[in-house]
PDB file of C-alpha atoms in Angstrom:
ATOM      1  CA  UNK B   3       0.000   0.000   0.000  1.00  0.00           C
ATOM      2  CA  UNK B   4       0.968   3.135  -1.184  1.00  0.00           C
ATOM      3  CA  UNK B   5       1.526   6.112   1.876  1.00  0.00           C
ATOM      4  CA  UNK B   6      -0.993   9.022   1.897  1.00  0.00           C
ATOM      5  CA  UNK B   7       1.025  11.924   1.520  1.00  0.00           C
ATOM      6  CA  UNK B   8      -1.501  15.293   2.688  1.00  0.00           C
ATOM      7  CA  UNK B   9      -2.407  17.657  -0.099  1.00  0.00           C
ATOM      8  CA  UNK B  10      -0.976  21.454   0.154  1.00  0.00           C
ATOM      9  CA  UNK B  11      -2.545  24.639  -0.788  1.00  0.00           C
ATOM     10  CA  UNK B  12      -5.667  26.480  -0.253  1.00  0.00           C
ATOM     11  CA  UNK B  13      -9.442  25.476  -0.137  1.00  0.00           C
ATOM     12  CA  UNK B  14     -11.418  27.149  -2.262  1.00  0.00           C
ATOM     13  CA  UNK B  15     -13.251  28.973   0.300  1.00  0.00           C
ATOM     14  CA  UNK B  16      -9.467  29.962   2.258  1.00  0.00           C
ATOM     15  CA  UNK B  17      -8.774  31.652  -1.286  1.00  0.00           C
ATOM     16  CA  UNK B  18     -12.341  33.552  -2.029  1.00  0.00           C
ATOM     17  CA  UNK B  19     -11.655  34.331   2.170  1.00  0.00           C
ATOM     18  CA  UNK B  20      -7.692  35.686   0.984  1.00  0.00           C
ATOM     19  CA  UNK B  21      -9.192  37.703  -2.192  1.00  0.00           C
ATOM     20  CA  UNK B  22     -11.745  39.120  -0.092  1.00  0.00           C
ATOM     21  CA  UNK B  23      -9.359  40.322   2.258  1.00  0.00           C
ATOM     22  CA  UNK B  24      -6.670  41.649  -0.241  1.00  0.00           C
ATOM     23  CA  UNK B  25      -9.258  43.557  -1.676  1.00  0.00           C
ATOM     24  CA  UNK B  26     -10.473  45.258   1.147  1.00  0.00           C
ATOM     25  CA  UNK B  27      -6.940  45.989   2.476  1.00  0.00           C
ATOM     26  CA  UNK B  28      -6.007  47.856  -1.220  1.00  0.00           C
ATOM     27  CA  UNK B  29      -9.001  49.083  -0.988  1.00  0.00           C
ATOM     28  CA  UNK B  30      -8.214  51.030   2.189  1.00  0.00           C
ATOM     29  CA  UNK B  31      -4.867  52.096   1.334  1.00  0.00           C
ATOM     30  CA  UNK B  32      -5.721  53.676  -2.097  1.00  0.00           C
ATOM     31  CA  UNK B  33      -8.148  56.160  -0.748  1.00  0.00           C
ATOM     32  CA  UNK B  34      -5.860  56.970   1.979  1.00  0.00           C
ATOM     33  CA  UNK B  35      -3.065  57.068  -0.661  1.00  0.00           C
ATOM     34  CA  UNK B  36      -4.719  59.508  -2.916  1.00  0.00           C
ATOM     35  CA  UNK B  37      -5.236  61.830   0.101  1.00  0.00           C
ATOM     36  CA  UNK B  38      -1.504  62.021   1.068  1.00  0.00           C
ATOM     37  CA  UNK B  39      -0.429  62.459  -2.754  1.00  0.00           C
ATOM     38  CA  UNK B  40      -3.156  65.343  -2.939  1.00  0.00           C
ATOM     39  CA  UNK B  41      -1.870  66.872   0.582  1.00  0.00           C
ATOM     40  CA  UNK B  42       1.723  66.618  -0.825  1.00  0.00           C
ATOM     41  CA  UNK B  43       0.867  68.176  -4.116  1.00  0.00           C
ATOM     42  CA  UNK B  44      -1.413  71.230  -2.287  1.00  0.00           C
ATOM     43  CA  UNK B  45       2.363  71.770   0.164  1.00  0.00           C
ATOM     44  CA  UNK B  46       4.286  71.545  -3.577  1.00  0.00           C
ATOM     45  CA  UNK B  47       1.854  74.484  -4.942  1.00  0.00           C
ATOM     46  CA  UNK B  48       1.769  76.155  -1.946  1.00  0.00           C
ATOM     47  CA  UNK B  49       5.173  76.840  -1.597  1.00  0.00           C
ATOM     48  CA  UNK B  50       6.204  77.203  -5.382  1.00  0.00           C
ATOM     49  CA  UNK B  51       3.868  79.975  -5.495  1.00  0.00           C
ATOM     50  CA  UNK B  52       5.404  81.279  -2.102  1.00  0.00           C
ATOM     51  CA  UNK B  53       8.761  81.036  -4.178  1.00  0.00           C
ATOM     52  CA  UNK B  54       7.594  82.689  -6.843  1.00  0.00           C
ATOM     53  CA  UNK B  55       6.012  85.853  -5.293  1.00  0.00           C
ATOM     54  CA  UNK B  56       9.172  86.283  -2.809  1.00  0.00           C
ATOM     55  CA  UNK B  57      11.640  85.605  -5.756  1.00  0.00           C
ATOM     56  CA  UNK B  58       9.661  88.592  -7.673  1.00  0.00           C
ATOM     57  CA  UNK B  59       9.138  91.024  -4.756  1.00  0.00           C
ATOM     58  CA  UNK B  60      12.978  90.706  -3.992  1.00  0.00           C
ATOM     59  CA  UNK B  61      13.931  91.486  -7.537  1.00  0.00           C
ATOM     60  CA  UNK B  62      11.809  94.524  -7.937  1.00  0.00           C
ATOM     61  CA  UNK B  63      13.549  95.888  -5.150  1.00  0.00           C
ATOM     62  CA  UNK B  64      17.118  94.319  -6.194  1.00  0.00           C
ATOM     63  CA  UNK B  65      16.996  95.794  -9.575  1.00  0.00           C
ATOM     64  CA  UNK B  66      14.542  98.855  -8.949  1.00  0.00           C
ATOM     65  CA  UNK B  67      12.510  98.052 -12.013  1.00  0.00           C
ATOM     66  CA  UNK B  68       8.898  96.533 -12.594  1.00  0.00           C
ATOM     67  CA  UNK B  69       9.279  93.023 -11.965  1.00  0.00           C
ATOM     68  CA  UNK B  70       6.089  90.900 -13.742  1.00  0.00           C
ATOM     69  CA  UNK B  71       4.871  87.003 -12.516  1.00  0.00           C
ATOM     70  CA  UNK B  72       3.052  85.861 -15.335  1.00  0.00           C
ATOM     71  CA  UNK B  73       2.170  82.221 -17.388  1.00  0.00           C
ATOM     72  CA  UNK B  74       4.168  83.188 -20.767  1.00  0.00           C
ATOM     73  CA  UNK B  75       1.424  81.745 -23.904  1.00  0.00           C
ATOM     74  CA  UNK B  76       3.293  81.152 -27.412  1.00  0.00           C
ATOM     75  CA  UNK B  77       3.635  84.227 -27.991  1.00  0.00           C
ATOM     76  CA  UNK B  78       5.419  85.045 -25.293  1.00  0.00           C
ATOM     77  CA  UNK B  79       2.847  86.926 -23.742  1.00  0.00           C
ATOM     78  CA  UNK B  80       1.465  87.130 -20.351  1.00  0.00           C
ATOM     79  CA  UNK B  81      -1.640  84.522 -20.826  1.00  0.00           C
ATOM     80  CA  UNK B  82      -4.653  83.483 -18.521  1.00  0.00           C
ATOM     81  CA  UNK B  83      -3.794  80.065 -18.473  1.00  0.00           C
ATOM     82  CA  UNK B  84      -2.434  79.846 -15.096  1.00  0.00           C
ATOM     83  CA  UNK B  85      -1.428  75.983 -14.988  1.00  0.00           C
ATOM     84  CA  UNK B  86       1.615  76.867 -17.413  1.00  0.00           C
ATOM     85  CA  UNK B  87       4.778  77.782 -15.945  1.00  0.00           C
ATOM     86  CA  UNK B  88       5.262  80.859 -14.127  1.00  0.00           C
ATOM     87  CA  UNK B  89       7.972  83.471 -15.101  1.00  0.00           C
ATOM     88  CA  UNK B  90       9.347  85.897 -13.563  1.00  0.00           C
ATOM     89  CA  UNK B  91      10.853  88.536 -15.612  1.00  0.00           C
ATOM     90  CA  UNK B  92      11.843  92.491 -15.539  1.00  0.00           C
ATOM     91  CA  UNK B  93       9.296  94.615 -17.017  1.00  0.00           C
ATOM     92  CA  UNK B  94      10.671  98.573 -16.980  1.00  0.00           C
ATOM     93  CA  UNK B  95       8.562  98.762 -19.595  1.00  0.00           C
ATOM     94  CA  UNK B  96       5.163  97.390 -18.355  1.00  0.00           C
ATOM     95  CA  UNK B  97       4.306  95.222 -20.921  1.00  0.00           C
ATOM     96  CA  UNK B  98       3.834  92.394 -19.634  1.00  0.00           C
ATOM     97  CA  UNK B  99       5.448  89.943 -21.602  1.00  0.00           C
ATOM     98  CA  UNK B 100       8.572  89.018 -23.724  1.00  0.00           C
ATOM     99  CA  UNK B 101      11.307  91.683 -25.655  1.00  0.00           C
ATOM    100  CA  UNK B 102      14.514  91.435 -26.606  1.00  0.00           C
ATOM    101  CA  UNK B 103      15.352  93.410 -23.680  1.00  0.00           C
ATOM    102  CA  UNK B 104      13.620  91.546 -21.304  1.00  0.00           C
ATOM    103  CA  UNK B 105      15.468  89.419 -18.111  1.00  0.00           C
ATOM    104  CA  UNK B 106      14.057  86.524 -17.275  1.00  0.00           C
ATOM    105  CA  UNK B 107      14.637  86.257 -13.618  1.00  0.00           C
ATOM    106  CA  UNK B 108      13.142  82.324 -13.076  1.00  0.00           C
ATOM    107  CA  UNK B 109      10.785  79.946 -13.979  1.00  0.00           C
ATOM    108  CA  UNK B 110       8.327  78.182 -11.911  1.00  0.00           C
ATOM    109  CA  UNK B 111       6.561  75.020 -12.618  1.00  0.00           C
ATOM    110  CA  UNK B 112       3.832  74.141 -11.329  1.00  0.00           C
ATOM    111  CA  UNK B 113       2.806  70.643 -10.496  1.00  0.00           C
ATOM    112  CA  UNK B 114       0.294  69.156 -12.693  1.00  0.00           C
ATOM    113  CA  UNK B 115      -2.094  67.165 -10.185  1.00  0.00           C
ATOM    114  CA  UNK B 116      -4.453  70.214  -9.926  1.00  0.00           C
ATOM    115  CA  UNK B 117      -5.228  73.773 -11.378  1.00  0.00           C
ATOM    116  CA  UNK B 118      -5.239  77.403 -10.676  1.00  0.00           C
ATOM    117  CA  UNK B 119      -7.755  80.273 -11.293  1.00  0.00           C
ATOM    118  CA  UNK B 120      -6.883  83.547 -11.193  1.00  0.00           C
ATOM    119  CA  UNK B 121      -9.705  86.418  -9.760  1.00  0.00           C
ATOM    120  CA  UNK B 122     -10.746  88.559 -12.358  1.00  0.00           C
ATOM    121  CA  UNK B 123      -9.421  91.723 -13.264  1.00  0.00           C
ATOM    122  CA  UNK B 124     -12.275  93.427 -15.407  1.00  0.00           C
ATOM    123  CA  UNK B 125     -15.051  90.923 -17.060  1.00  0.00           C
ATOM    124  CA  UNK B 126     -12.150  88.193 -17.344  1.00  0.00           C
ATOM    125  CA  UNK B 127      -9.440  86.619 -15.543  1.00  0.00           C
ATOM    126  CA  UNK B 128      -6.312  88.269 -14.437  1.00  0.00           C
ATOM    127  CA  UNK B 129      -3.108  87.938 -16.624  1.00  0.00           C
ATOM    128  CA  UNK B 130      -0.041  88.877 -14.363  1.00  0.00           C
ATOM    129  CA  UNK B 131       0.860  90.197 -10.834  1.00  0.00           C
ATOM    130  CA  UNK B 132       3.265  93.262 -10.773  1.00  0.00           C
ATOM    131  CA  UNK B 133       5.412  94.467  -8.225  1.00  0.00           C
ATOM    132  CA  UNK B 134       6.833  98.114  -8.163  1.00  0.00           C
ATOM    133  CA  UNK B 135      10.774  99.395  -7.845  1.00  0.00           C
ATOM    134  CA  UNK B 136       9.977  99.247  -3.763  1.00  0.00           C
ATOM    135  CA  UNK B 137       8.119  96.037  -3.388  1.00  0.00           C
ATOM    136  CA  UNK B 138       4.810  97.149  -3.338  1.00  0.00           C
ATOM    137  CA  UNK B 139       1.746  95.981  -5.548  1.00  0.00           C
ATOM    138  CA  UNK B 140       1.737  97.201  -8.652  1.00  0.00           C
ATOM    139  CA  UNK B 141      -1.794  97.953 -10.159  1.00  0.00           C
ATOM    140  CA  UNK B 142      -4.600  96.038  -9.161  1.00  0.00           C
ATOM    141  CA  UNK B 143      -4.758  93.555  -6.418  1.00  0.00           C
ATOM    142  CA  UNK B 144      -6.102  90.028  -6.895  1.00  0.00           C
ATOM    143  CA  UNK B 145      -5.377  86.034  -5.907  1.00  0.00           C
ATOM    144  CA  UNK B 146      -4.627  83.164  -7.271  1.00  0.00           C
ATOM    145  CA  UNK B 147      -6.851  79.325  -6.162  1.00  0.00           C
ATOM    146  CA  UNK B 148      -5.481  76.111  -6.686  1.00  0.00           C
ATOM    147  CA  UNK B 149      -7.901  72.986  -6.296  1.00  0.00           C
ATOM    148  CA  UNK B 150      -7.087  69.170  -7.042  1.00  0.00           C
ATOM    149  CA  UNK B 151      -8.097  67.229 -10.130  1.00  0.00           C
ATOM    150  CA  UNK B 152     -10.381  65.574  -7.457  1.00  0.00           C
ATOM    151  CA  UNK B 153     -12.306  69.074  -7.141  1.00  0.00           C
ATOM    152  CA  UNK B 154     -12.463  68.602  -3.059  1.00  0.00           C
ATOM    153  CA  UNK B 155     -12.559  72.072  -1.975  1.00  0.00           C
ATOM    154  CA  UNK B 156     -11.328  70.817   1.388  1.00  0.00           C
ATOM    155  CA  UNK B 157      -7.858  70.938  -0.624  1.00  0.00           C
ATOM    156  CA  UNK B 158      -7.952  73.824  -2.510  1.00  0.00           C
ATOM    157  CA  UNK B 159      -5.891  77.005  -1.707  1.00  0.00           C
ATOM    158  CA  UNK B 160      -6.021  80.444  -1.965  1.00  0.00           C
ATOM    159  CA  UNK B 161      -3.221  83.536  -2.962  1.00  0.00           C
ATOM    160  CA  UNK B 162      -3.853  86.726  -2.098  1.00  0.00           C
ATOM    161  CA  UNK B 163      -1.628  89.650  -2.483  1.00  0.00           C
ATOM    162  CA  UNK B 164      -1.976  92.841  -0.371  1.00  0.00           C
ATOM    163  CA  UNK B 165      -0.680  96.968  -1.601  1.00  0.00           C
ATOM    164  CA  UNK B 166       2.006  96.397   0.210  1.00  0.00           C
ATOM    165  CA  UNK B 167       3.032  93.185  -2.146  1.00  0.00           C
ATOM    166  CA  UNK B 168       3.223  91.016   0.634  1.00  0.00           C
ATOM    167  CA  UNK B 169       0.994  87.338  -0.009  1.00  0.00           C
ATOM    168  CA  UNK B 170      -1.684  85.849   2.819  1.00  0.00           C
ATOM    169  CA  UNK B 171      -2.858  82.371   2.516  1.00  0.00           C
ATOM    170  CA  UNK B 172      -6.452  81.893   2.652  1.00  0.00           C
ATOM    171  CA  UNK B 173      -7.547  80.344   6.353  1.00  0.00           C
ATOM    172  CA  UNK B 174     -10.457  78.300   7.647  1.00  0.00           C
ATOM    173  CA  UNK B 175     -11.498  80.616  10.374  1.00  0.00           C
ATOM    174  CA  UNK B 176     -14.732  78.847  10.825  1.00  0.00           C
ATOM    175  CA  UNK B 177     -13.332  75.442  11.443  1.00  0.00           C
ATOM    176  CA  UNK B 178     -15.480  73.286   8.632  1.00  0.00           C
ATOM    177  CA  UNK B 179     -12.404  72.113   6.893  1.00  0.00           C
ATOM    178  CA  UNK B 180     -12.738  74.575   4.273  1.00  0.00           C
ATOM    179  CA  UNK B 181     -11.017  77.556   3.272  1.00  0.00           C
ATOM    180  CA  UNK B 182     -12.713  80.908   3.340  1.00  0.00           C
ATOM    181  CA  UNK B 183     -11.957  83.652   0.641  1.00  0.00           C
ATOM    182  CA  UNK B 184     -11.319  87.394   1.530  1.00  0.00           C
ATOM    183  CA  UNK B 185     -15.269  88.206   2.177  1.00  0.00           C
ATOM    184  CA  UNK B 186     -15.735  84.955   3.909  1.00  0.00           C
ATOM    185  CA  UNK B 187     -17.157  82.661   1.752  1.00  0.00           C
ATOM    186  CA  UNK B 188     -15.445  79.069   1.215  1.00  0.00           C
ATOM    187  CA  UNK B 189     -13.506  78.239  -1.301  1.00  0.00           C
ATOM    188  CA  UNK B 190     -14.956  76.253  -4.232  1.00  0.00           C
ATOM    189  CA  UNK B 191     -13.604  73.121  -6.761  1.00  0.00           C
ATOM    190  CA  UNK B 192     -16.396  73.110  -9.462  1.00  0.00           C
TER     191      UNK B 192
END
């Protein structure tokens, strides 16, 4: 007589039980996964645009001349698409985008995993923030809001430069998790 040797491996119910619980498990960890990767991108804006504003400030002063943040379209002028790289360039001219004479001071990107809207300026959206010789605002004050590809307006942020050129972050004074814009009303991610 031939010795029973015992079978190995899984049941069919210990493998629908092992599925089940892989799936669940994955499950978990990509929806908390997605909302470190968004929290990571919204620090990665945040301070890029932070960058930005203090590298332009600084070099109005430096070089005492009009000193324009802008995104650059292909014609080298200052656009309204505001998910393209920001420049930073001297402007002594104010006109607000490219010449032979022009120094460009730096180039920002700006990561991809979201978008930004600029307040208007007039019936459309803004085109470029100015600062003067002495650091100050240059025309009309405005912001800038960044929200997620997943529209939660939980993660969105908002820009906002004073007269005196210096930036504020929007704050959620009322505790809901959301953002509130200059007059008080939340933020919004259609």
């Amino acid at each position: 007589m031939i010795p029973c040797t015992p079978q190995r491996g899984f049941t069919l119910l210990e493998l629908m039980i092992s599925i089940t619980v892989v799936t669940v498990i994955t499950a978990s960890v990509s929806g908390t996964w997605g909302a470190i990767v968004e929290r990571h991108t919204r620090y990665a804006v945040q301070s890029t645009l932070s960058q930005t504003f203090a590298s332009a400030r600084s070099s109005a002063v430096k070089f005492a001349e009009i000193t324009t943040i802008c995104p650059l379209d292909a014609a080298m002028e200052c656009s309204r698409d505001w998910d393209r790289p920001l420049t930073v360039f001297l402007d002594p001219m104010n006109e607000r985008g490219l010449t032979s004479d022009t120094k460009i001071l730096r180039i920002f990107e700006i990561p991809e995993d979201g978008s930004i809207k600029a307040s208007k300026s007039g019936p459309m959206e803004r085109r470029y923030f100015q600062y003067n010789p002495n650091g100050t605002a240059r025309g009309t004050l405005g912001n800038l809001v960044w929200c997620p590809n997943s529209h939660n307006s939980s993660s969105a942020i908002q820009l906002r430069m004073n007269f005196g050129g210096r930036i504020t972050w929007a704050r959620d004074s009322n505790q809901d998790g959301i953002k509130e814009d200059a007059q008080g009303q939340p933020l919004s991610c259609p």
